[in-house]
Amino acid sequence: MTKKELVAALMEKHNSNAKDFKDSKVDELRKMWETGDNLPASTKKAKVVNTSGKRKTAIARATVKAGKGRVRVNSEPIEILQPEMARNKAMEPLTIAGAMNRLGSVDINVNTIGGGQMGQVDAIRTAIARGLVHYNDGAEGIDEELRDEFLRFDRSLLVNDPRRKEPKHQMGRGARAKWQKSYR
């Protein structure tokens, strides 16, 4: 719904005759639009948070929004993520947030690309943790209490791991290994 449509709808609601419409009503409608009070439910936007996490070359993008508590990774429930060790690691932020009653009313969708399996899992857990902290049950700002709990548990829940693969160098088959030297 555009601003013009909203104003027209509110004008109809408050006064059916345009002749009787006064400046005080216009100011009242303008104030309603700016503050978001007493607006129809269709015009209010639900809070949606987009976050990302990285590990090596893996990237995970998470979308957190109001919902029923569903968590999906690449369009599949996180509960069927394999292997079990990877699933447990990806669910760490959900376990902590669930213990603090911050998880019941949000849906989380995560898409991952690149990297290997465990790199993707680390990226997933970072994206989920950041999303939950920034969502803050739909309120403005970040959830300081949840953020502090995540940091106390493991700093890499909120901060990307900066380590990367060292590039291969000349005179060898890898970053550090060198071809064997022979004098005869």
mmCIF file with all atom_site columns, C-alpha atoms in Angstrom:
data_model
loop_
_atom_site.group_PDB
_atom_site.id
_atom_site.type_symbol
_atom_site.label_atom_id
_atom_site.label_alt_id
_atom_site.label_comp_id
_atom_site.label_asym_id
_atom_site.label_entity_id
_atom_site.label_seq_id
_atom_site.pdbx_PDB_ins_code
_atom_site.Cartn_x
_atom_site.Cartn_y
_atom_site.Cartn_z
_atom_site.occupancy
_atom_site.B_iso_or_equiv
_atom_site.pdbx_formal_charge
_atom_site.auth_seq_id
_atom_site.auth_comp_id
_atom_site.auth_asym_id
_atom_site.auth_atom_id
_atom_site.pdbx_PDB_model_num
ATOM 1   C CA . MET A 1 1   ? 0.000   0.000   0.000  1.00 0.00 ? 1   MET A CA 1
ATOM 2   C CA . THR A 1 2   ? 1.481   3.328   -1.063 1.00 0.00 ? 2   THR A CA 1
ATOM 3   C CA . LYS A 1 3   ? 1.426   6.488   0.985  1.00 0.00 ? 3   LYS A CA 1
ATOM 4   C CA . LYS A 1 4   ? -1.273  8.028   -1.234 1.00 0.00 ? 4   LYS A CA 1
ATOM 5   C CA . GLU A 1 5   ? -3.515  4.977   -0.894 1.00 0.00 ? 5   GLU A CA 1
ATOM 6   C CA . LEU A 1 6   ? -3.004  4.977   2.881  1.00 0.00 ? 6   LEU A CA 1
ATOM 7   C CA . VAL A 1 7   ? -3.902  8.636   3.196  1.00 0.00 ? 7   VAL A CA 1
ATOM 8   C CA . ALA A 1 8   ? -6.977  8.115   1.013  1.00 0.00 ? 8   ALA A CA 1
ATOM 9   C CA . ALA A 1 9   ? -8.075  5.132   3.095  1.00 0.00 ? 9   ALA A CA 1
ATOM 10  C CA . LEU A 1 10  ? -7.549  7.008   6.349  1.00 0.00 ? 10  LEU A CA 1
ATOM 11  C CA . MET A 1 11  ? -9.401  10.014  4.961  1.00 0.00 ? 11  MET A CA 1
ATOM 12  C CA . GLU A 1 12  ? -12.360 7.797   4.126  1.00 0.00 ? 12  GLU A CA 1
ATOM 13  C CA . LYS A 1 13  ? -12.211 6.194   7.561  1.00 0.00 ? 13  LYS A CA 1
ATOM 14  C CA . HIS A 1 14  ? -12.180 9.464   9.490  1.00 0.00 ? 14  HIS A CA 1
ATOM 15  C CA . ASN A 1 15  ? -14.439 11.519  7.309  1.00 0.00 ? 15  ASN A CA 1
ATOM 16  C CA . SER A 1 16  ? -16.529 10.568  4.328  1.00 0.00 ? 16  SER A CA 1
ATOM 17  C CA . ASN A 1 17  ? -16.931 14.166  3.145  1.00 0.00 ? 17  ASN A CA 1
ATOM 18  C CA . ALA A 1 18  ? -13.793 15.815  1.792  1.00 0.00 ? 18  ALA A CA 1
ATOM 19  C CA . LYS A 1 19  ? -15.353 19.235  2.442  1.00 0.00 ? 19  LYS A CA 1
ATOM 20  C CA . ASP A 1 20  ? -15.387 18.716  6.202  1.00 0.00 ? 20  ASP A CA 1
ATOM 21  C CA . PHE A 1 21  ? -11.744 17.606  6.206  1.00 0.00 ? 21  PHE A CA 1
ATOM 22  C CA . LYS A 1 22  ? -9.665  20.121  8.185  1.00 0.00 ? 22  LYS A CA 1
ATOM 23  C CA . ASP A 1 23  ? -5.938  20.782  8.584  1.00 0.00 ? 23  ASP A CA 1
ATOM 24  C CA . SER A 1 24  ? -5.979  19.267  12.064 1.00 0.00 ? 24  SER A CA 1
ATOM 25  C CA . LYS A 1 25  ? -7.080  15.944  10.532 1.00 0.00 ? 25  LYS A CA 1
ATOM 26  C CA . VAL A 1 26  ? -4.278  16.144  7.961  1.00 0.00 ? 26  VAL A CA 1
ATOM 27  C CA . ASP A 1 27  ? -1.753  16.743  10.746 1.00 0.00 ? 27  ASP A CA 1
ATOM 28  C CA . GLU A 1 28  ? -3.230  13.848  12.706 1.00 0.00 ? 28  GLU A CA 1
ATOM 29  C CA . LEU A 1 29  ? -2.935  11.522  9.689  1.00 0.00 ? 29  LEU A CA 1
ATOM 30  C CA . ARG A 1 30  ? 0.617   12.676  8.988  1.00 0.00 ? 30  ARG A CA 1
ATOM 31  C CA . LYS A 1 31  ? 1.566   11.975  12.607 1.00 0.00 ? 31  LYS A CA 1
ATOM 32  C CA . MET A 1 32  ? -0.035  8.518   12.371 1.00 0.00 ? 32  MET A CA 1
ATOM 33  C CA . TRP A 1 33  ? 1.975   7.744   9.218  1.00 0.00 ? 33  TRP A CA 1
ATOM 34  C CA . GLU A 1 34  ? 5.283   8.901   10.728 1.00 0.00 ? 34  GLU A CA 1
ATOM 35  C CA . THR A 1 35  ? 4.920   7.132   14.082 1.00 0.00 ? 35  THR A CA 1
ATOM 36  C CA . GLY A 1 36  ? 3.149   4.019   12.776 1.00 0.00 ? 36  GLY A CA 1
ATOM 37  C CA . ASP A 1 37  ? 0.411   4.223   15.441 1.00 0.00 ? 37  ASP A CA 1
ATOM 38  C CA . ASN A 1 38  ? -3.137  3.138   14.592 1.00 0.00 ? 38  ASN A CA 1
ATOM 39  C CA . LEU A 1 39  ? -2.189  2.067   11.065 1.00 0.00 ? 39  LEU A CA 1
ATOM 40  C CA . PRO A 1 40  ? -4.037  -0.808  9.408  1.00 0.00 ? 40  PRO A CA 1
ATOM 41  C CA . ALA A 1 41  ? -2.267  -4.150  9.872  1.00 0.00 ? 41  ALA A CA 1
ATOM 42  C CA . SER A 1 42  ? -1.658  -4.483  6.122  1.00 0.00 ? 42  SER A CA 1
ATOM 43  C CA . THR A 1 43  ? 0.545   -1.357  6.090  1.00 0.00 ? 43  THR A CA 1
ATOM 44  C CA . LYS A 1 44  ? 2.781   -2.320  9.023  1.00 0.00 ? 44  LYS A CA 1
ATOM 45  C CA . LYS A 1 45  ? 5.905   -4.171  7.951  1.00 0.00 ? 45  LYS A CA 1
ATOM 46  C CA . ALA A 1 46  ? 7.074   -7.086  10.062 1.00 0.00 ? 46  ALA A CA 1
ATOM 47  C CA . LYS A 1 47  ? 10.723  -6.953  11.051 1.00 0.00 ? 47  LYS A CA 1
ATOM 48  C CA . VAL A 1 48  ? 12.951  -9.073  8.804  1.00 0.00 ? 48  VAL A CA 1
ATOM 49  C CA . VAL A 1 49  ? 16.676  -9.428  9.480  1.00 0.00 ? 49  VAL A CA 1
ATOM 50  C CA . ASN A 1 50  ? 19.195  -10.589 6.857  1.00 0.00 ? 50  ASN A CA 1
ATOM 51  C CA . THR A 1 51  ? 22.615  -11.670 8.118  1.00 0.00 ? 51  THR A CA 1
ATOM 52  C CA . SER A 1 52  ? 25.567  -13.649 6.821  1.00 0.00 ? 52  SER A CA 1
ATOM 53  C CA . GLY A 1 53  ? 28.372  -15.801 8.138  1.00 0.00 ? 53  GLY A CA 1
ATOM 54  C CA . LYS A 1 54  ? 31.630  -16.914 6.551  1.00 0.00 ? 54  LYS A CA 1
ATOM 55  C CA . ARG A 1 55  ? 34.205  -19.646 7.149  1.00 0.00 ? 55  ARG A CA 1
ATOM 56  C CA . LYS A 1 56  ? 37.069  -20.253 4.706  1.00 0.00 ? 56  LYS A CA 1
ATOM 57  C CA . THR A 1 57  ? 35.286  -20.080 1.323  1.00 0.00 ? 57  THR A CA 1
ATOM 58  C CA . ALA A 1 58  ? 31.806  -20.994 2.623  1.00 0.00 ? 58  ALA A CA 1
ATOM 59  C CA . ILE A 1 59  ? 29.132  -18.306 2.839  1.00 0.00 ? 59  ILE A CA 1
ATOM 60  C CA . ALA A 1 60  ? 25.783  -18.641 4.638  1.00 0.00 ? 60  ALA A CA 1
ATOM 61  C CA . ARG A 1 61  ? 22.978  -16.091 4.339  1.00 0.00 ? 61  ARG A CA 1
ATOM 62  C CA . ALA A 1 62  ? 20.223  -16.183 6.968  1.00 0.00 ? 62  ALA A CA 1
ATOM 63  C CA . THR A 1 63  ? 16.811  -14.510 6.998  1.00 0.00 ? 63  THR A CA 1
ATOM 64  C CA . VAL A 1 64  ? 15.114  -14.201 10.394 1.00 0.00 ? 64  VAL A CA 1
ATOM 65  C CA . LYS A 1 65  ? 11.456  -13.199 10.570 1.00 0.00 ? 65  LYS A CA 1
ATOM 66  C CA . ALA A 1 66  ? 8.369   -13.736 12.694 1.00 0.00 ? 66  ALA A CA 1
ATOM 67  C CA . GLY A 1 67  ? 6.965   -17.238 12.403 1.00 0.00 ? 67  GLY A CA 1
ATOM 68  C CA . LYS A 1 68  ? 6.395   -20.570 14.130 1.00 0.00 ? 68  LYS A CA 1
ATOM 69  C CA . GLY A 1 69  ? 9.935   -21.587 15.090 1.00 0.00 ? 69  GLY A CA 1
ATOM 70  C CA . ARG A 1 70  ? 10.986  -23.312 11.856 1.00 0.00 ? 70  ARG A CA 1
ATOM 71  C CA . VAL A 1 71  ? 14.675  -23.430 10.945 1.00 0.00 ? 71  VAL A CA 1
ATOM 72  C CA . ARG A 1 72  ? 15.571  -24.459 7.393  1.00 0.00 ? 72  ARG A CA 1
ATOM 73  C CA . VAL A 1 73  ? 18.985  -24.859 5.760  1.00 0.00 ? 73  VAL A CA 1
ATOM 74  C CA . ASN A 1 74  ? 18.920  -24.885 1.950  1.00 0.00 ? 74  ASN A CA 1
ATOM 75  C CA . SER A 1 75  ? 15.121  -25.439 2.095  1.00 0.00 ? 75  SER A CA 1
ATOM 76  C CA . GLU A 1 76  ? 15.407  -28.499 4.368  1.00 0.00 ? 76  GLU A CA 1
ATOM 77  C CA . PRO A 1 77  ? 14.756  -28.662 8.130  1.00 0.00 ? 77  PRO A CA 1
ATOM 78  C CA . ILE A 1 78  ? 17.941  -28.307 10.158 1.00 0.00 ? 78  ILE A CA 1
ATOM 79  C CA . GLU A 1 79  ? 16.969  -31.449 12.105 1.00 0.00 ? 79  GLU A CA 1
ATOM 80  C CA . ILE A 1 80  ? 17.892  -33.673 9.133  1.00 0.00 ? 80  ILE A CA 1
ATOM 81  C CA . LEU A 1 81  ? 21.315  -32.096 8.500  1.00 0.00 ? 81  LEU A CA 1
ATOM 82  C CA . GLN A 1 82  ? 23.974  -34.826 8.228  1.00 0.00 ? 82  GLN A CA 1
ATOM 83  C CA . PRO A 1 83  ? 26.351  -35.860 9.805  1.00 0.00 ? 83  PRO A CA 1
ATOM 84  C CA . GLU A 1 84  ? 25.168  -35.615 13.394 1.00 0.00 ? 84  GLU A CA 1
ATOM 85  C CA . MET A 1 85  ? 28.289  -33.739 14.555 1.00 0.00 ? 85  MET A CA 1
ATOM 86  C CA . ALA A 1 86  ? 27.664  -31.040 11.955 1.00 0.00 ? 86  ALA A CA 1
ATOM 87  C CA . ARG A 1 87  ? 23.992  -30.807 12.971 1.00 0.00 ? 87  ARG A CA 1
ATOM 88  C CA . ASN A 1 88  ? 24.905  -30.410 16.655 1.00 0.00 ? 88  ASN A CA 1
ATOM 89  C CA . LYS A 1 89  ? 27.396  -27.671 15.812 1.00 0.00 ? 89  LYS A CA 1
ATOM 90  C CA . ALA A 1 90  ? 24.894  -25.808 13.601 1.00 0.00 ? 90  ALA A CA 1
ATOM 91  C CA . MET A 1 91  ? 22.233  -25.992 16.339 1.00 0.00 ? 91  MET A CA 1
ATOM 92  C CA . GLU A 1 92  ? 24.404  -24.485 19.111 1.00 0.00 ? 92  GLU A CA 1
ATOM 93  C CA . PRO A 1 93  ? 22.983  -20.942 18.745 1.00 0.00 ? 93  PRO A CA 1
ATOM 94  C CA . LEU A 1 94  ? 19.451  -22.384 18.612 1.00 0.00 ? 94  LEU A CA 1
ATOM 95  C CA . THR A 1 95  ? 20.032  -24.316 21.847 1.00 0.00 ? 95  THR A CA 1
ATOM 96  C CA . ILE A 1 96  ? 21.317  -21.229 23.664 1.00 0.00 ? 96  ILE A CA 1
ATOM 97  C CA . ALA A 1 97  ? 18.527  -18.988 22.325 1.00 0.00 ? 97  ALA A CA 1
ATOM 98  C CA . GLY A 1 98  ? 15.924  -21.662 23.157 1.00 0.00 ? 98  GLY A CA 1
ATOM 99  C CA . ALA A 1 99  ? 17.162  -21.816 26.754 1.00 0.00 ? 99  ALA A CA 1
ATOM 100 C CA . MET A 1 100 ? 16.687  -18.039 26.950 1.00 0.00 ? 100 MET A CA 1
ATOM 101 C CA . ASN A 1 101 ? 13.153  -18.214 25.410 1.00 0.00 ? 101 ASN A CA 1
ATOM 102 C CA . ARG A 1 102 ? 14.129  -16.230 22.297 1.00 0.00 ? 102 ARG A CA 1
ATOM 103 C CA . LEU A 1 103 ? 13.284  -18.820 19.656 1.00 0.00 ? 103 LEU A CA 1
ATOM 104 C CA . GLY A 1 104 ? 9.567   -19.686 19.772 1.00 0.00 ? 104 GLY A CA 1
ATOM 105 C CA . SER A 1 105 ? 8.227   -17.035 17.407 1.00 0.00 ? 105 SER A CA 1
ATOM 106 C CA . VAL A 1 106 ? 10.837  -16.813 14.631 1.00 0.00 ? 106 VAL A CA 1
ATOM 107 C CA . ASP A 1 107 ? 11.435  -18.591 11.333 1.00 0.00 ? 107 ASP A CA 1
ATOM 108 C CA . ILE A 1 108 ? 15.015  -18.830 10.088 1.00 0.00 ? 108 ILE A CA 1
ATOM 109 C CA . ASN A 1 109 ? 15.912  -19.629 6.468  1.00 0.00 ? 109 ASN A CA 1
ATOM 110 C CA . VAL A 1 110 ? 19.594  -20.202 5.674  1.00 0.00 ? 110 VAL A CA 1
ATOM 111 C CA . ASN A 1 111 ? 21.173  -20.603 2.226  1.00 0.00 ? 111 ASN A CA 1
ATOM 112 C CA . THR A 1 112 ? 24.778  -21.751 1.923  1.00 0.00 ? 112 THR A CA 1
ATOM 113 C CA . ILE A 1 113 ? 27.235  -21.777 -0.964 1.00 0.00 ? 113 ILE A CA 1
ATOM 114 C CA . GLY A 1 114 ? 30.883  -22.674 -1.393 1.00 0.00 ? 114 GLY A CA 1
ATOM 115 C CA . GLY A 1 115 ? 33.385  -24.406 0.843  1.00 0.00 ? 115 GLY A CA 1
ATOM 116 C CA . GLY A 1 116 ? 33.160  -27.837 2.377  1.00 0.00 ? 116 GLY A CA 1
ATOM 117 C CA . GLN A 1 117 ? 30.730  -29.380 4.814  1.00 0.00 ? 117 GLN A CA 1
ATOM 118 C CA . MET A 1 118 ? 32.233  -28.176 8.099  1.00 0.00 ? 118 MET A CA 1
ATOM 119 C CA . GLY A 1 119 ? 33.062  -24.751 6.664  1.00 0.00 ? 119 GLY A CA 1
ATOM 120 C CA . GLN A 1 120 ? 29.395  -24.377 5.711  1.00 0.00 ? 120 GLN A CA 1
ATOM 121 C CA . VAL A 1 121 ? 28.297  -25.507 9.181  1.00 0.00 ? 121 VAL A CA 1
ATOM 122 C CA . ASP A 1 122 ? 30.475  -22.854 10.853 1.00 0.00 ? 122 ASP A CA 1
ATOM 123 C CA . ALA A 1 123 ? 29.084  -20.232 8.465  1.00 0.00 ? 123 ALA A CA 1
ATOM 124 C CA . ILE A 1 124 ? 25.516  -21.396 9.252  1.00 0.00 ? 124 ILE A CA 1
ATOM 125 C CA . ARG A 1 125 ? 25.966  -21.089 13.011 1.00 0.00 ? 125 ARG A CA 1
ATOM 126 C CA . THR A 1 126 ? 27.458  -17.593 12.670 1.00 0.00 ? 126 THR A CA 1
ATOM 127 C CA . ALA A 1 127 ? 24.626  -16.428 10.403 1.00 0.00 ? 127 ALA A CA 1
ATOM 128 C CA . ILE A 1 128 ? 21.932  -17.838 12.726 1.00 0.00 ? 128 ILE A CA 1
ATOM 129 C CA . ALA A 1 129 ? 23.491  -16.337 15.861 1.00 0.00 ? 129 ALA A CA 1
ATOM 130 C CA . ARG A 1 130 ? 23.878  -12.903 14.279 1.00 0.00 ? 130 ARG A CA 1
ATOM 131 C CA . GLY A 1 131 ? 20.312  -13.021 12.980 1.00 0.00 ? 131 GLY A CA 1
ATOM 132 C CA . LEU A 1 132 ? 18.859  -13.853 16.398 1.00 0.00 ? 132 LEU A CA 1
ATOM 133 C CA . VAL A 1 133 ? 20.854  -11.076 18.080 1.00 0.00 ? 133 VAL A CA 1
ATOM 134 C CA . HIS A 1 134 ? 19.753  -8.472  15.522 1.00 0.00 ? 134 HIS A CA 1
ATOM 135 C CA . TYR A 1 135 ? 16.126  -9.662  15.409 1.00 0.00 ? 135 TYR A CA 1
ATOM 136 C CA . ASN A 1 136 ? 15.670  -9.019  19.157 1.00 0.00 ? 136 ASN A CA 1
ATOM 137 C CA . ASP A 1 137 ? 12.056  -10.338 19.198 1.00 0.00 ? 137 ASP A CA 1
ATOM 138 C CA . GLY A 1 138 ? 11.028  -7.689  16.661 1.00 0.00 ? 138 GLY A CA 1
ATOM 139 C CA . ALA A 1 139 ? 12.218  -4.748  18.787 1.00 0.00 ? 139 ALA A CA 1
ATOM 140 C CA . GLU A 1 140 ? 14.626  -2.015  17.694 1.00 0.00 ? 140 GLU A CA 1
ATOM 141 C CA . GLY A 1 141 ? 18.347  -2.488  18.314 1.00 0.00 ? 141 GLY A CA 1
ATOM 142 C CA . ILE A 1 142 ? 20.212  -5.656  19.238 1.00 0.00 ? 142 ILE A CA 1
ATOM 143 C CA . ASP A 1 143 ? 19.607  -8.161  22.034 1.00 0.00 ? 143 ASP A CA 1
ATOM 144 C CA . GLU A 1 144 ? 22.525  -7.393  24.375 1.00 0.00 ? 144 GLU A CA 1
ATOM 145 C CA . GLU A 1 145 ? 21.729  -10.220 26.783 1.00 0.00 ? 145 GLU A CA 1
ATOM 146 C CA . LEU A 1 146 ? 21.686  -12.872 24.043 1.00 0.00 ? 146 LEU A CA 1
ATOM 147 C CA . ARG A 1 147 ? 24.797  -11.351 22.452 1.00 0.00 ? 147 ARG A CA 1
ATOM 148 C CA . ASP A 1 148 ? 26.721  -11.573 25.736 1.00 0.00 ? 148 ASP A CA 1
ATOM 149 C CA . GLU A 1 149 ? 25.641  -15.191 26.199 1.00 0.00 ? 149 GLU A CA 1
ATOM 150 C CA . PHE A 1 150 ? 26.810  -16.107 22.682 1.00 0.00 ? 150 PHE A CA 1
ATOM 151 C CA . LEU A 1 151 ? 30.168  -14.401 23.269 1.00 0.00 ? 151 LEU A CA 1
ATOM 152 C CA . ARG A 1 152 ? 30.574  -16.175 26.603 1.00 0.00 ? 152 ARG A CA 1
ATOM 153 C CA . PHE A 1 153 ? 29.915  -19.544 24.950 1.00 0.00 ? 153 PHE A CA 1
ATOM 154 C CA . ASP A 1 154 ? 32.053  -19.104 21.820 1.00 0.00 ? 154 ASP A CA 1
ATOM 155 C CA . ARG A 1 155 ? 33.229  -15.897 20.164 1.00 0.00 ? 155 ARG A CA 1
ATOM 156 C CA . SER A 1 156 ? 33.080  -17.477 16.684 1.00 0.00 ? 156 SER A CA 1
ATOM 157 C CA . LEU A 1 157 ? 29.271  -17.592 16.974 1.00 0.00 ? 157 LEU A CA 1
ATOM 158 C CA . LEU A 1 158 ? 29.208  -13.853 16.220 1.00 0.00 ? 158 LEU A CA 1
ATOM 159 C CA . VAL A 1 159 ? 32.617  -13.195 14.644 1.00 0.00 ? 159 VAL A CA 1
ATOM 160 C CA . ASN A 1 160 ? 33.798  -14.754 11.370 1.00 0.00 ? 160 ASN A CA 1
ATOM 161 C CA . ASP A 1 161 ? 36.976  -16.829 11.558 1.00 0.00 ? 161 ASP A CA 1
ATOM 162 C CA . PRO A 1 162 ? 39.586  -14.852 9.570  1.00 0.00 ? 162 PRO A CA 1
ATOM 163 C CA . ARG A 1 163 ? 41.844  -17.834 8.791  1.00 0.00 ? 163 ARG A CA 1
ATOM 164 C CA . ARG A 1 164 ? 42.219  -18.737 5.117  1.00 0.00 ? 164 ARG A CA 1
ATOM 165 C CA . LYS A 1 165 ? 44.195  -21.285 3.126  1.00 0.00 ? 165 LYS A CA 1
ATOM 166 C CA . GLU A 1 166 ? 47.764  -20.199 2.443  1.00 0.00 ? 166 GLU A CA 1
ATOM 167 C CA . PRO A 1 167 ? 48.460  -20.145 -1.283 1.00 0.00 ? 167 PRO A CA 1
ATOM 168 C CA . LYS A 1 168 ? 50.873  -22.577 -2.902 1.00 0.00 ? 168 LYS A CA 1
ATOM 169 C CA . HIS A 1 169 ? 54.403  -21.253 -3.500 1.00 0.00 ? 169 HIS A CA 1
ATOM 170 C CA . GLN A 1 170 ? 56.895  -22.088 -6.204 1.00 0.00 ? 170 GLN A CA 1
ATOM 171 C CA . MET A 1 171 ? 59.456  -24.872 -5.723 1.00 0.00 ? 171 MET A CA 1
ATOM 172 C CA . GLY A 1 172 ? 56.974  -27.157 -3.990 1.00 0.00 ? 172 GLY A CA 1
ATOM 173 C CA . ARG A 1 173 ? 53.688  -28.992 -4.164 1.00 0.00 ? 173 ARG A CA 1
ATOM 174 C CA . GLY A 1 174 ? 51.953  -26.949 -1.461 1.00 0.00 ? 174 GLY A CA 1
ATOM 175 C CA . ALA A 1 175 ? 52.209  -23.875 0.733  1.00 0.00 ? 175 ALA A CA 1
ATOM 176 C CA . ARG A 1 176 ? 55.082  -25.210 2.878  1.00 0.00 ? 176 ARG A CA 1
ATOM 177 C CA . ALA A 1 177 ? 56.325  -28.470 1.344  1.00 0.00 ? 177 ALA A CA 1
ATOM 178 C CA . LYS A 1 178 ? 59.277  -28.190 -1.040 1.00 0.00 ? 178 LYS A CA 1
ATOM 179 C CA . TRP A 1 179 ? 60.581  -30.589 -3.653 1.00 0.00 ? 179 TRP A CA 1
ATOM 180 C CA . GLN A 1 180 ? 63.326  -32.844 -2.306 1.00 0.00 ? 180 GLN A CA 1
ATOM 181 C CA . LYS A 1 181 ? 66.807  -31.535 -3.030 1.00 0.00 ? 181 LYS A CA 1
ATOM 182 C CA . SER A 1 182 ? 69.557  -33.856 -4.338 1.00 0.00 ? 182 SER A CA 1
ATOM 183 C CA . TYR A 1 183 ? 73.207  -33.072 -4.934 1.00 0.00 ? 183 TYR A CA 1
ATOM 184 C CA . ARG A 1 184 ? 74.005  -36.169 -7.095 1.00 0.00 ? 184 ARG A CA 1
#
